[in-house]
Tab-separated table of C-alpha atoms in Angstrom:
chain	number	residue	atom	x	y	z
A	1	MET	CA	18.731	22.284	-10.313
A	2	THR	CA	15.877	24.645	-9.476
A	3	VAL	CA	16.744	27.854	-7.650
A	4	VAL	CA	14.012	29.607	-5.682
A	5	ARG	CA	14.268	33.117	-4.315
A	6	SER	CA	13.104	33.861	-0.798
A	7	ALA	CA	11.601	37.020	0.627
A	8	SER	CA	12.900	36.070	4.077
A	9	ILE	CA	15.130	38.418	6.053
A	10	ALA	CA	18.493	37.203	7.344
A	11	LEU	CA	18.522	36.584	11.050
A	12	TYR	CA	20.941	37.053	13.876
A	13	ALA	CA	21.254	34.933	17.009
A	14	LEU	CA	18.319	35.123	19.424
A	15	ALA	CA	17.730	33.417	22.739
A	16	LEU	CA	15.769	30.206	22.215
A	17	GLY	CA	13.639	28.140	24.511
A	18	GLY	CA	14.356	24.417	24.540
A	19	GLN	CA	17.505	22.337	24.824
A	20	ARG	CA	20.398	23.695	22.790
A	21	PHE	CA	23.453	21.760	21.638
A	22	CYS	CA	26.416	23.795	20.429
A	23	CYS	CA	29.788	23.331	18.843
A	24	PRO	CA	32.346	25.909	20.083
A	25	ARG	CA	33.271	27.447	16.747
A	26	PRO	CA	33.591	31.169	15.988
A	27	GLN	CA	31.053	32.420	13.451
A	28	GLN	CA	32.602	33.954	10.350
A	29	GLY	CA	29.604	35.621	8.740
A	30	PHE	CA	25.841	35.880	8.694
A	31	VAL	CA	23.833	33.265	10.530
A	32	VAL	CA	21.342	31.186	8.580
A	33	ARG	CA	18.632	29.924	10.881
A	34	LEU	CA	16.719	26.843	9.822
A	35	LEU	CA	13.422	25.948	11.452
A	36	PHE	CA	12.702	22.326	10.547
A	37	ILE	CA	9.294	20.919	11.526
A	38	GLY	CA	8.951	17.150	12.006
A	39	ASP	CA	6.350	15.049	10.158
A	40	VAL	CA	3.106	17.061	10.024
A	41	PHE	CA	0.370	14.488	10.620
A	42	GLY	CA	-3.178	15.066	9.429
A	43	ARG	CA	-5.496	17.881	10.339
A	44	PRO	CA	-4.283	18.186	13.968
A	45	GLY	CA	-0.716	18.664	12.697
A	46	ARG	CA	-1.761	21.251	10.129
A	47	THR	CA	-3.865	23.063	12.721
A	48	ILE	CA	-1.036	23.502	15.213
A	49	VAL	CA	1.349	24.621	12.458
A	50	ARG	CA	-1.227	27.191	11.343
A	51	ARG	CA	-1.685	28.365	14.929
A	52	LEU	CA	1.921	28.430	16.127
A	53	LEU	CA	4.152	29.020	13.122
A	54	PRO	CA	3.428	32.747	12.699
A	55	GLN	CA	4.290	33.229	16.382
A	56	LEU	CA	7.447	31.111	16.089
A	57	LYS	CA	8.577	33.054	13.035
A	58	ALA	CA	8.119	36.306	14.953
A	59	GLU	CA	10.121	34.914	17.898
A	60	LEU	CA	12.891	33.120	16.027
A	61	GLN	CA	12.990	34.955	12.695
A	62	PRO	CA	14.132	31.887	10.747
A	63	THR	CA	15.824	32.353	7.407
A	64	VAL	CA	13.914	29.362	6.065
A	65	VAL	CA	11.137	27.081	7.337
A	66	VAL	CA	11.130	23.463	6.171
A	67	ALA	CA	8.436	20.939	7.091
A	68	ASN	CA	8.127	17.260	6.346
A	69	ALA	CA	4.581	17.063	4.979
A	70	GLU	CA	4.258	13.515	3.633
A	71	ASN	CA	1.500	12.820	6.199
A	72	ALA	CA	-0.234	16.189	5.991
A	73	THR	CA	-3.526	14.914	4.521
A	74	HIS	CA	-5.274	12.113	6.425
A	75	GLY	CA	-1.848	10.758	7.369
A	76	THR	CA	-0.929	9.821	3.785
A	77	GLY	CA	0.343	12.325	1.248
A	78	MET	CA	-0.413	16.018	0.800
A	79	THR	CA	-3.274	17.530	-1.177
A	80	ARG	CA	-3.276	20.950	-2.777
A	81	SER	CA	-5.472	22.366	-0.008
A	82	ALA	CA	-3.048	21.102	2.669
A	83	PHE	CA	-0.127	22.594	0.751
A	84	GLU	CA	-1.898	25.953	0.525
A	85	GLU	CA	-2.809	25.853	4.230
A	86	LEU	CA	0.763	25.170	5.333
A	87	SER	CA	2.204	27.669	2.850
A	88	ALA	CA	-0.110	30.374	4.186
A	89	ALA	CA	1.063	29.524	7.716
A	90	GLY	CA	4.676	30.203	6.680
A	91	VAL	CA	6.263	26.941	5.495
A	92	ASP	CA	8.775	27.639	2.702
A	93	ILE	CA	9.949	24.164	1.666
A	94	PHE	CA	8.146	20.814	1.910
A	95	THR	CA	10.001	17.511	2.217
A	96	GLY	CA	8.508	14.051	1.958
A	97	GLY	CA	9.022	10.335	2.357
A	98	ASN	CA	7.417	6.972	1.681
A	99	HIS	CA	3.874	8.442	1.747
A	100	THR	CA	4.602	11.405	-0.527
A	101	LEU	CA	2.994	9.773	-3.550
A	102	GLY	CA	-0.121	8.858	-1.574
A	103	LYS	CA	-2.102	11.642	-3.243
A	104	PRO	CA	-1.858	11.778	-7.072
A	105	GLU	CA	-2.072	15.578	-7.146
A	106	ILE	CA	1.372	15.756	-5.537
A	107	LEU	CA	2.815	15.245	-9.022
A	108	ASP	CA	1.183	18.476	-10.207
A	109	LEU	CA	2.310	20.280	-7.046
A	110	MET	CA	5.907	19.202	-7.622
A	111	GLN	CA	5.739	20.419	-11.218
A	112	GLU	CA	4.280	23.779	-10.180
A	113	HIS	CA	6.340	24.385	-7.023
A	114	ALA	CA	10.052	23.578	-6.907
A	115	THR	CA	9.822	23.828	-3.116
A	116	VAL	CA	7.695	20.652	-2.920
A	117	LEU	CA	10.254	17.847	-2.671
A	118	CYS	CA	10.111	14.084	-2.833
A	119	PRO	CA	12.974	11.761	-1.883
A	120	GLY	CA	15.122	11.794	-4.997
A	121	ASN	CA	16.028	8.122	-4.741
A	122	ILE	CA	12.425	6.858	-4.954
A	123	SER	CA	12.252	6.787	-8.728
A	124	PRO	CA	14.359	8.056	-11.641
A	125	ALA	CA	11.182	9.702	-12.977
A	126	ILE	CA	11.064	12.163	-10.073
A	127	ARG	CA	14.779	12.366	-9.242
A	128	ARG	CA	14.950	16.059	-10.065
A	129	HIS	CA	12.413	16.792	-7.312
A	130	GLY	CA	14.808	15.570	-4.628
A	131	SER	CA	16.459	18.932	-3.966
A	132	VAL	CA	16.064	22.674	-4.273
A	133	ILE	CA	18.298	25.722	-3.829
A	134	TRP	CA	16.535	28.453	-1.834
A	135	GLN	CA	17.928	31.951	-2.225
A	136	THR	CA	18.048	34.162	0.885
A	137	PRO	CA	19.632	37.530	1.710
A	138	SER	CA	22.344	35.546	3.551
A	139	GLY	CA	23.054	33.410	0.501
A	140	PRO	CA	21.679	30.204	-1.000
A	141	ILE	CA	20.573	27.148	0.970
A	142	ALA	CA	20.400	23.694	-0.625
A	143	VAL	CA	17.711	21.403	0.806
A	144	VAL	CA	17.896	17.720	-0.129
A	145	ASN	CA	15.348	14.946	0.495
A	146	VAL	CA	16.394	11.273	0.507
A	147	MET	CA	14.877	8.049	1.862
A	148	GLY	CA	16.409	5.049	3.594
A	149	GLN	CA	16.207	1.495	2.237
A	150	TYR	CA	15.490	-0.485	5.411
A	151	CYS	CA	11.757	-1.445	5.496
A	152	MET	CA	11.137	0.682	2.386
A	153	ASN	CA	10.173	-0.719	-1.001
A	154	GLY	CA	11.652	0.188	-4.372
A	155	VAL	CA	14.227	2.684	-3.122
A	156	ASP	CA	17.628	3.248	-4.704
A	157	ASN	CA	20.697	3.207	-2.483
A	158	PRO	CA	20.565	6.470	-0.465
A	159	PHE	CA	24.314	6.615	0.077
A	160	ARG	CA	25.116	6.455	-3.621
A	161	TYR	CA	22.346	8.982	-4.255
A	162	MET	CA	23.862	11.450	-1.780
A	163	GLU	CA	27.277	11.073	-3.390
A	164	GLU	CA	25.613	11.999	-6.703
A	165	VAL	CA	23.931	15.005	-5.090
A	166	LEU	CA	27.176	16.299	-3.645
A	167	THR	CA	28.877	16.144	-7.029
A	168	ASP	CA	26.139	18.274	-8.624
A	169	ALA	CA	27.885	21.506	-9.591
A	170	GLU	CA	25.109	23.815	-8.403
A	171	ILE	CA	24.767	22.132	-5.009
A	172	ALA	CA	28.542	21.863	-4.598
A	173	ALA	CA	28.750	25.646	-5.001
A	174	VAL	CA	26.406	26.210	-2.041
A	175	SER	CA	27.925	26.421	1.450
A	176	VAL	CA	24.733	25.751	3.448
A	177	LYS	CA	23.378	22.290	2.688
A	178	VAL	CA	20.676	20.461	4.636
A	179	VAL	CA	19.245	16.964	4.158
A	180	ASP	CA	16.003	15.408	5.405
A	181	PHE	CA	16.857	11.707	5.654
A	182	HIS	CA	13.513	9.911	5.872
A	183	ALA	CA	14.418	6.484	7.235
A	184	GLU	CA	13.299	3.759	9.624
A	185	ALA	CA	16.562	2.419	11.003
A	186	THR	CA	18.590	4.403	13.501
A	187	ALA	CA	21.758	2.652	12.291
A	188	GLU	CA	21.091	3.752	8.706
A	189	LYS	CA	20.738	7.342	9.895
A	190	ALA	CA	23.966	7.105	11.899
A	191	ALA	CA	25.686	5.762	8.783
A	192	MET	CA	24.358	8.694	6.760
A	193	LEU	CA	25.884	11.089	9.276
A	194	ARG	CA	29.172	9.224	8.896
A	195	LEU	CA	29.013	9.738	5.123
A	196	LEU	CA	28.002	13.404	5.271
A	197	ASP	CA	29.842	14.635	8.365
A	198	GLY	CA	31.559	17.896	7.483
A	199	ARG	CA	30.031	17.815	3.990
A	200	MET	CA	26.497	18.914	4.924
A	201	SER	CA	25.426	21.609	7.381
A	202	ALA	CA	22.686	19.424	8.855
A	203	VAL	CA	21.520	15.805	8.629
A	204	LEU	CA	17.993	15.637	10.065
A	205	GLY	CA	16.106	12.369	10.440
A	206	THR	CA	12.363	11.941	9.955
A	207	HIS	CA	9.825	9.080	9.561
A	208	THR	CA	9.530	7.320	12.940
A	209	HIS	CA	7.465	10.166	14.494
A	210	VAL	CA	9.381	9.661	17.757
A	211	PRO	CA	11.879	12.404	18.702
A	212	THR	CA	15.312	11.188	19.729
A	213	ALA	CA	17.645	12.526	22.398
A	214	ASP	CA	20.842	12.551	20.358
A	215	ALA	CA	20.838	16.049	18.846
A	216	ARG	CA	24.355	17.400	18.483
A	217	VAL	CA	26.770	19.353	16.344
A	218	THR	CA	29.803	17.323	15.343
A	219	ALA	CA	33.357	18.587	15.512
A	220	ALA	CA	33.230	18.898	11.709
A	221	GLY	CA	30.254	21.266	11.953
A	222	THR	CA	27.296	19.061	10.980
A	223	ALA	CA	24.122	19.324	13.053
A	224	PHE	CA	22.455	15.930	13.514
A	225	ILE	CA	19.423	14.303	15.077
A	226	THR	CA	18.214	10.763	14.408
A	227	ASP	CA	14.563	11.850	14.358
A	228	VAL	CA	12.968	15.261	14.787
A	229	GLY	CA	9.636	13.743	15.817
A	230	MET	CA	6.037	14.347	14.781
A	231	THR	CA	3.795	17.377	14.634
A	232	GLY	CA	0.485	15.793	15.537
A	233	VAL	CA	-1.501	14.305	18.414
A	234	ARG	CA	0.998	13.126	21.006
A	235	SER	CA	-1.474	10.850	22.835
A	236	SER	CA	-1.811	8.725	19.701
A	237	ILE	CA	0.026	5.824	18.120
A	238	ILE	CA	2.419	7.740	15.856
A	239	GLY	CA	-0.446	10.033	14.825
A	240	LEU	CA	-3.145	7.381	14.421
A	241	ASP	CA	-6.230	6.719	16.514
A	242	PRO	CA	-5.133	4.426	19.402
A	243	GLU	CA	-8.443	2.533	19.541
A	244	VAL	CA	-8.265	1.498	15.900
A	245	MET	CA	-4.575	0.657	16.092
A	246	MET	CA	-5.057	-1.492	19.213
A	247	ARG	CA	-7.852	-3.410	17.480
A	248	ARG	CA	-5.508	-4.078	14.575
A	249	LEU	CA	-2.723	-5.235	16.867
A	250	GLU	CA	-4.937	-7.396	19.076
A	251	THR	CA	-6.935	-9.117	16.323
A	252	GLY	CA	-4.626	-9.069	13.306
A	253	ILE	CA	-7.504	-7.627	11.268
A	254	MET	CA	-6.333	-4.681	9.179
A	255	TYR	CA	-8.952	-2.129	10.165
A	256	ALA	CA	-8.585	1.104	8.201
A	257	PRO	CA	-6.310	3.466	10.148
A	258	ARG	CA	-7.728	6.784	11.273
A	259	VAL	CA	-5.935	10.001	12.214
A	260	ALA	CA	-6.117	10.649	15.951
A	261	GLU	CA	-8.120	13.621	17.155
A	262	GLY	CA	-7.141	15.905	20.007
A	263	ASP	CA	-4.557	18.475	20.991
A	264	ALA	CA	-1.362	18.334	18.972
A	265	THR	CA	2.303	19.044	19.705
A	266	LEU	CA	4.609	20.790	17.269
A	267	MET	CA	8.029	19.113	17.215
A	268	ALA	CA	10.910	20.811	15.456
A	269	VAL	CA	14.572	21.718	15.570
A	270	VAL	CA	16.223	25.086	15.087
A	271	VAL	CA	19.673	24.970	13.489
A	272	ASP	CA	22.010	27.962	13.326
A	273	ILE	CA	24.503	27.770	10.461
A	274	ASP	CA	27.388	30.035	9.539
A	275	ALA	CA	26.450	31.233	6.044
A	276	SER	CA	30.036	31.673	4.880
A	277	THR	CA	31.424	28.300	5.992
A	278	GLY	CA	28.283	26.133	6.010
A	279	SER	CA	29.195	24.861	9.484
A	280	SER	CA	26.431	24.574	12.059
A	281	THR	CA	26.999	26.203	15.413
A	282	SER	CA	23.951	24.901	17.299
A	283	ILE	CA	20.869	22.714	17.112
A	284	THR	CA	17.959	23.360	19.463
A	285	LEU	CA	15.083	20.979	20.163
A	286	LEU	CA	11.704	22.667	20.067
A	287	GLN	CA	8.371	21.253	21.247
A	288	ARG	CA	5.309	23.434	21.629
A	289	ASP	CA	1.780	22.443	22.630
A	290	HIS	CA	0.356	25.959	22.529
């Protein structure tokens, strides 16, 4: 297990804009604040992250910033330049999904940067890139990336994979544990919550690019949302140019998809977690256009 040290400063509770869902539980220690950004799609997604993230970090002072970046370059994969752009904007850890391997250079990025993750159940060859432990002044945070099986090809069982992850000695020793579950089916995500409830601090869904209205903190202290949503052009078809996608749908001809242009929306969640117990105390939906 790779351990990465952070230069971030521990944060205390601040007033947040957006809709906040809490679990009435007294906090025992320092608060770890996670800012998790939903699927960053193409240049419009990178642009709004670059423009808004420094401001959001000043406002919210997150302990760690995680972004799903499997669509960061032209909607498929992440190049080195996209990684450097998002890193410079303030993203600490990058999660992925079914498009992560869309750019060959991602393999070099994963070798060079332990904070560039790929779902660990995609292939045994890259299993060790499925998680990272991020060191902060409030203590370590384990971030795990796993992918669902429904409508996905060549993926190992995500439930068995997560049981393996939780038995890893280094991860088991960490109180604050977060998973990006990149999956198509809402039922599969609900089942993952059932498996991990009370065992992970947060179970956050990605992949569909459509934010869901079911954010909550369970009685066992796990923050959950079926899908965080997409950071990209909202007036698109899940990030793609509507004109091209409509032609594909109307004719059945597989025209090459194209990233939509226009103003983007940043979609994210903010999760506050008790550093000593690993229990989440709130999850807040965050959407910013400017």
